XYZ file of C-alpha atoms in Angstrom:
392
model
C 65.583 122.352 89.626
C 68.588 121.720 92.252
C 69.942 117.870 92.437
C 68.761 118.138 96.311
C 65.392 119.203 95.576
C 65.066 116.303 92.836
C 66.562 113.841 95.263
C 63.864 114.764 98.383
C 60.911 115.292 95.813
C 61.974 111.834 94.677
C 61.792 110.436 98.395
C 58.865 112.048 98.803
C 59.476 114.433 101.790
C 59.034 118.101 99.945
C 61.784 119.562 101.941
C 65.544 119.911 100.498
C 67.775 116.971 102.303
C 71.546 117.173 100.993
C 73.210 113.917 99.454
C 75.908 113.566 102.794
C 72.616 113.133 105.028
C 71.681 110.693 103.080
C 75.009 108.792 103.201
C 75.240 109.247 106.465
C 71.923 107.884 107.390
C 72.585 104.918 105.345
C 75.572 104.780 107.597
C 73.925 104.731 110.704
C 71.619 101.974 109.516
C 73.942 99.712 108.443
C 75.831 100.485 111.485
C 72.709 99.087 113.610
C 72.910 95.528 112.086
C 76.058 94.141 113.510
C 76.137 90.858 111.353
C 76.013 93.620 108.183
C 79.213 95.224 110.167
C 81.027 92.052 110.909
C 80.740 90.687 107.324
C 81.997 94.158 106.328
C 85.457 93.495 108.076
C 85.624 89.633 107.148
C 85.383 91.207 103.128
C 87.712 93.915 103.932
C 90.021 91.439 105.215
C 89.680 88.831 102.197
C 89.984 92.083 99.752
C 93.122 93.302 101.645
C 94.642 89.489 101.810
C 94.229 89.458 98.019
C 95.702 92.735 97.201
C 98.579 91.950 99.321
C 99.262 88.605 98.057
C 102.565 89.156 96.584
C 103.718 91.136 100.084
C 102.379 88.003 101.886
C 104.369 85.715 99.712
C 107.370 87.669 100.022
C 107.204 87.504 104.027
C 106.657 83.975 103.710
C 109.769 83.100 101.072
C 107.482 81.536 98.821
C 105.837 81.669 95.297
C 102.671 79.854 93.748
C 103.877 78.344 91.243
C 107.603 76.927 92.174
C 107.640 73.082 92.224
C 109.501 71.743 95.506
C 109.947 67.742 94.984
C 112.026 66.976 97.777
C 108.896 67.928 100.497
C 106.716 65.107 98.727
C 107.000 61.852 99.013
C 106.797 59.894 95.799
C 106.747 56.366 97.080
C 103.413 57.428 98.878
C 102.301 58.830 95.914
C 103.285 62.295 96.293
C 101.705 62.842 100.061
C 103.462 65.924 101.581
C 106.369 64.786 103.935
C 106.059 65.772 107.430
C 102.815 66.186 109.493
C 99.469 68.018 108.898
C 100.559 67.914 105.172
C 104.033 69.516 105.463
C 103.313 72.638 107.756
C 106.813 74.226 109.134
C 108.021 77.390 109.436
C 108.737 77.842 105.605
C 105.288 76.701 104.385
C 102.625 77.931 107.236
C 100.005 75.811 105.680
C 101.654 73.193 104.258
C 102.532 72.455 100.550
C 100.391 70.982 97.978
C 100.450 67.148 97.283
C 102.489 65.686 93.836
C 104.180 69.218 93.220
C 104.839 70.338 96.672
C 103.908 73.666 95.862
C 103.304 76.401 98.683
C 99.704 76.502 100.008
C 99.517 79.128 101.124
C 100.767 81.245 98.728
C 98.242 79.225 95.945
C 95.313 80.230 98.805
C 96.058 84.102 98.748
C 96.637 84.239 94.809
C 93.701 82.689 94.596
C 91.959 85.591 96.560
C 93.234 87.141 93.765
C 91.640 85.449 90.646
C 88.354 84.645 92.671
C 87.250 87.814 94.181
C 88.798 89.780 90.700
C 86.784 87.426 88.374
C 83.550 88.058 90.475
C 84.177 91.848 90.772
C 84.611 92.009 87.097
C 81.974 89.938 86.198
C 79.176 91.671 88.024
C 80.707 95.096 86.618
C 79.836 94.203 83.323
C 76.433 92.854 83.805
C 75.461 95.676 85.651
C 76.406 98.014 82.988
C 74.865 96.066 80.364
C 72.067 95.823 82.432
C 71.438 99.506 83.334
C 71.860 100.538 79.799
C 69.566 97.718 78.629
C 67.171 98.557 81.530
C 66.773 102.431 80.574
C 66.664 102.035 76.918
C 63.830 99.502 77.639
C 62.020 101.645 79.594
C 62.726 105.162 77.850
C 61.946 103.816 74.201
C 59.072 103.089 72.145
C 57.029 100.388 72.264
C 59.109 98.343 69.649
C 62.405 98.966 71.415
C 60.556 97.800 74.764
C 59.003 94.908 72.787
C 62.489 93.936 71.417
C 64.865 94.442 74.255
C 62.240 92.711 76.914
C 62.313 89.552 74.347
C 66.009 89.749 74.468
C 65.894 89.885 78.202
C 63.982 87.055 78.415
C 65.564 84.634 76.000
C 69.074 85.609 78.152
C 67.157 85.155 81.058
C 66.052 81.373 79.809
C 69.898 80.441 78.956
C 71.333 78.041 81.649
C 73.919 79.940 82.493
C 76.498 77.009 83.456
C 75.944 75.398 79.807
C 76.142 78.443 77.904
C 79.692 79.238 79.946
C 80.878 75.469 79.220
C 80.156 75.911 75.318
C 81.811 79.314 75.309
C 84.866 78.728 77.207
C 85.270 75.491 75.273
C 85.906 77.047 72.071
C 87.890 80.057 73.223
C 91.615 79.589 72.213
C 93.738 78.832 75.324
C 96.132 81.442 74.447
C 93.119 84.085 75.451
C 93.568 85.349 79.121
C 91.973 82.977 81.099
C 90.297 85.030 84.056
C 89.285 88.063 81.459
C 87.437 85.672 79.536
C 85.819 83.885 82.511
C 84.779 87.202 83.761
C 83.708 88.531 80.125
C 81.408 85.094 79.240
C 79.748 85.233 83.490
C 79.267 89.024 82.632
C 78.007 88.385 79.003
C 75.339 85.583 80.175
C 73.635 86.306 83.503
C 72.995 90.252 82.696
C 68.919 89.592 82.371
C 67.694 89.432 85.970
C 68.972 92.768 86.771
C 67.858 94.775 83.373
C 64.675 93.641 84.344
C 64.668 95.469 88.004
C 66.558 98.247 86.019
C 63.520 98.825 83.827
C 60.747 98.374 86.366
C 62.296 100.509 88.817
C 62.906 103.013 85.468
C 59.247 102.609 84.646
C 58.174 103.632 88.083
C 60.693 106.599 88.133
C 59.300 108.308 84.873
C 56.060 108.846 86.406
C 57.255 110.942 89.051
C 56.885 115.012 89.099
C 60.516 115.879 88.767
C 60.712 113.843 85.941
C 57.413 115.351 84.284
C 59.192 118.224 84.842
C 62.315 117.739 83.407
C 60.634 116.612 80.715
C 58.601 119.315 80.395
C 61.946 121.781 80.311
C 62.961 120.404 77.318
C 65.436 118.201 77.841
C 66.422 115.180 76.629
C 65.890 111.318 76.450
C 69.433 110.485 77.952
C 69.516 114.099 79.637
C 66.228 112.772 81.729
C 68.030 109.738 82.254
C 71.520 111.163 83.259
C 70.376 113.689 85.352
C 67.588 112.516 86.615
C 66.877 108.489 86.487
C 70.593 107.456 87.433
C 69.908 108.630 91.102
C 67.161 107.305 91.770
C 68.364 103.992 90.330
C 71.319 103.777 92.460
C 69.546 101.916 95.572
C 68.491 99.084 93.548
C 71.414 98.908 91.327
C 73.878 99.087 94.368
C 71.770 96.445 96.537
C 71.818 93.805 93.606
C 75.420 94.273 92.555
C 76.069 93.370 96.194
C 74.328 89.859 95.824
C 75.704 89.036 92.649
C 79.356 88.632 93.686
C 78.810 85.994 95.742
C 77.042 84.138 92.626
C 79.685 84.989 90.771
C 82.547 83.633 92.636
C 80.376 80.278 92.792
C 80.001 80.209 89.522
C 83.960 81.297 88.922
C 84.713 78.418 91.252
C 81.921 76.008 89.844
C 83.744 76.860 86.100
C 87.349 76.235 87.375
C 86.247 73.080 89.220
C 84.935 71.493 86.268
C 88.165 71.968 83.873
C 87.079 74.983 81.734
C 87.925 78.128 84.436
C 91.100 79.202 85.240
C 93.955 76.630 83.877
C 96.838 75.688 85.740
C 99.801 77.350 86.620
C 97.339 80.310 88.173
C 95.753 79.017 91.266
C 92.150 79.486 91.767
C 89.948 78.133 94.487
C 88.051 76.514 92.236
C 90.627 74.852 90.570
C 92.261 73.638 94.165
C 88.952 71.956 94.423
C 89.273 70.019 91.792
C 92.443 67.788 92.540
C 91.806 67.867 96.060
C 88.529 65.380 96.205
C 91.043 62.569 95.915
C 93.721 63.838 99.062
C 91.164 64.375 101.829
C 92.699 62.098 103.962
C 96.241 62.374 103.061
C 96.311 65.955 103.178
C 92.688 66.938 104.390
C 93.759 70.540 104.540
C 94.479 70.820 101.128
C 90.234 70.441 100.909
C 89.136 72.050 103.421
C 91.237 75.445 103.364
C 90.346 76.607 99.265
C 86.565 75.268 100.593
C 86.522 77.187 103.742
C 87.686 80.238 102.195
C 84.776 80.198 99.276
C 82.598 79.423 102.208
C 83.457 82.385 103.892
C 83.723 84.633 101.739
C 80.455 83.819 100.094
C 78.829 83.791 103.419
C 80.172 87.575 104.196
C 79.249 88.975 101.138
C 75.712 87.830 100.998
C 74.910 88.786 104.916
C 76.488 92.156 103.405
C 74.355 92.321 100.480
C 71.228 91.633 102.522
C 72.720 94.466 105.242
C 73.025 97.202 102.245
C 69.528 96.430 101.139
C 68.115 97.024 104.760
C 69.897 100.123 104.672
C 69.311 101.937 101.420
C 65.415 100.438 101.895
C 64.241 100.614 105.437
C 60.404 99.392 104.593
C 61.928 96.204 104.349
C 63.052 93.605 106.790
C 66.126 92.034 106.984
C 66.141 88.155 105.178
C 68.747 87.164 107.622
C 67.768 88.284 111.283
C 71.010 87.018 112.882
C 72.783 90.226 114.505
C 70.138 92.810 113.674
C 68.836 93.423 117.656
C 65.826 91.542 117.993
C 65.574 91.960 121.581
C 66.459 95.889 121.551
C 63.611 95.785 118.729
C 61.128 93.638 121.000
C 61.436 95.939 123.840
C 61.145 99.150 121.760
C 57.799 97.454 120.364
C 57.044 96.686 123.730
C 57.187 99.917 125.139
C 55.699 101.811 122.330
C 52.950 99.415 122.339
C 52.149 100.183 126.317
C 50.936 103.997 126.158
C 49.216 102.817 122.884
C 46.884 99.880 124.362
C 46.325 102.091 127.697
C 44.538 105.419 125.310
C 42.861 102.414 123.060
C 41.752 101.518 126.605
C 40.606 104.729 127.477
C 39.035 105.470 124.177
C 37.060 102.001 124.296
C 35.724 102.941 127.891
C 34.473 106.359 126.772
C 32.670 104.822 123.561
C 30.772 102.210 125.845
C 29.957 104.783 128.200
C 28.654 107.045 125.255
C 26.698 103.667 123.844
C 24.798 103.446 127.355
C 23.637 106.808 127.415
C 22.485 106.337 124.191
C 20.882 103.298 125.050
C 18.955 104.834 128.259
C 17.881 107.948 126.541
C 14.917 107.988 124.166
C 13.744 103.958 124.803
C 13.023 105.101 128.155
C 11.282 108.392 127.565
C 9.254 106.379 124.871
C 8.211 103.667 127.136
C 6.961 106.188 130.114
C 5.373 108.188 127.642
C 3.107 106.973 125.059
C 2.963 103.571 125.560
C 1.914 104.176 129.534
C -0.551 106.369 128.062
C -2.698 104.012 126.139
C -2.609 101.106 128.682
C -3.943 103.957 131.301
C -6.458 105.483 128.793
C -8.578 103.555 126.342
C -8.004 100.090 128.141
C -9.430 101.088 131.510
C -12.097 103.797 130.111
C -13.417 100.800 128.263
C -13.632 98.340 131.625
C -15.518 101.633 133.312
C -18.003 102.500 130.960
C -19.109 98.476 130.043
C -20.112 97.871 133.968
C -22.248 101.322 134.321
C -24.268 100.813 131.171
C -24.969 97.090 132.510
C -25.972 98.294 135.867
C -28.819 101.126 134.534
C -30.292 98.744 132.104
C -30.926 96.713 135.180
């Protein structure tokens, strides 16, 4: 059985459809929601910014960890010297208040740790959750039993408690954003094993699987060859929401003291000093806050844009950008032809009705009925008077 034939059987059109059609007709959906397109280039341009970081830096003549003293101004209590918090053409957004330290190289290096973290992070628990998932739904019914369990006590855990008990005890000499990404990864893998086994369960009952199964292959042959592609829609669409849940919860972590420790800036961690310099320095607030903001924003109108894409059956969560006019009208025009032939068709059935109505009521009521009011009743008023009148 050819991997195109499997992948149309398992769409459920019976006709061969090559894997590039299908890429590029998830293309051209996702190319028809232009909120899905814009938050495309806002991520492309956050990833990019973070991978360039050090280039950045080195344009700029700056570093995000070098102390400068002299651009603070200690009898103030270390507010940056100059206006809108020290911005000039050596620091283009202005250092960072008590160590004077360049903002904006702190805000791209902090692309850096945030969007890495998150990436990593959602690697992990999708692997652990695709594996889990399978093996759930491939096994016996004591491996289901036992794995589901799992799923749901890891499910239960609070996920920012568990995190603060873990990454308390951790030494400190342990790299900090591995282990953030390792304990995120290591905690919240539960809600997506579970859509990994339903969908699984659902899969196995398909033909091509039957068949495959009835070939002779193999538990993890079945589910190489033969589950994995049909799991990759799901997978792909949940992986896409949980990076901007993971770069909350990366920022929620570093906020709170038990993220990513100082020297190595984190947007999270900017957070957490800057709740007390909003008005001396209110950019030093609002530019790590706008960035998670962003970012968070993009990647979720991105996630919900994939999902629309790889399953067209269902709507879009966030209508902003997706044509609702263009889609009115087309409604709206298909709808036209439609009502006139239900029109049509509604006419002829009444017509039929009446005919039928007209037909054999009316033959019945000239017919017999006429003939016994014009027979019996009137012989019987003729024959009375005559029999009176020749007695008399």
């Amino acid at each position: 059985m050819s991997e195109a034939l499997v992948a149309s059987q398992a769409a459920g059109t019976g006709t061969p459809v090559p894997a590039a059609s299908g890429a590029r007709q998830f293309w051209r959906r996702l190319r028809a929601q232009r909120a899905a397109l814009v938050a495309a280039v806002v991520v492309a341009l956050l990833v990019l910014v973070a991978l360039a970081a050090p280039l950045l830096t080195a344009l700029e003549g700056q570093d995000p960890t070098t102390y400068h003293p002299s651009l603070i101004d200690s009898a103030r209590g270390g507010v940056p010297v100059g206006s809108l918090g020290g911005i000039s053409s050596d620091h283009w957004l202005g250092v960072e208040p008590q160590t004077g330290r360049d903002l904006f190289a702190r805000l791209v290096y902090g692309a850096r740790v945030s969007l890495g973290v998150a990436l990593a992070a959602t690697l992990v628990q999708v692997l652990i959750a695709v594996v889990v998932g399978i093996a759930a739904a491939l096994g016996n019914r004591w491996v289901d039993q036992l794995l589901s369990r799992a799923t749901d006590i890891i499910v239960a855990m609070p996920l920012m408690i568990m995190s603060l008990a873990l990454l308390a005890i951790v030494p400190s000499g342990f790299p900090r954003p591995v282990l953030v990404a390792l304990v995120i990864g290591l905690i919240a893998w539960g809600s997506p094993a579970k859509i990994v086994r339903a969908q699984t369960l659902t899969l196995k009952q398909l033909d091509y699987v039957s068949a495959a199964r009835l070939s002779g292959w193999g538990t993890w042959r079945i589910a190489r060859r033969e589950l994995l592609p049909g799991l990759a829609a799901p997978v792909i669409t949940y992986s896409a929401l949980l990076v901007p849940q993971n770069i909350t919860v990366e920022a929620a972590l570093s906020f709170l003291g038990v993220g990513v420790k100082p020297p190595t800036p984190s947007w999270g961690q900017m957070l957490t000093a800057a709740d007390v310099w909003y008005q001396a320095a209110p950019q030093y607030l609002l530019l790590p806050a706008g960035a998670l903001l962003v970012t968070v924003l993009a990647l979720t109108v991105l996630g919900d844009g994939v999902r629309t894409a790889l399953d067209p059956r269902a709507a879009s969560r966030l209508r902003v950008g997706t044509g609702r006019k263009r889609e009115a009208r087309a409604a709206a025009g298909a709808g036209t032809p439609v009502k006139a032939a239900a029109g049509s068709l509604e006419k002829a059935a009444a017509g039929s009705l009446a005919k039928a109505d007209a037909g054999p009521p009316a033959k019945a009521d000239a017919g017999t009925p006429a003939k016994a009011d014009a027979g019996a009743p009137v012989k019987a008023d003729a024959a009375a008077p005559a029999k009176k009148e020749t007695k008399a």
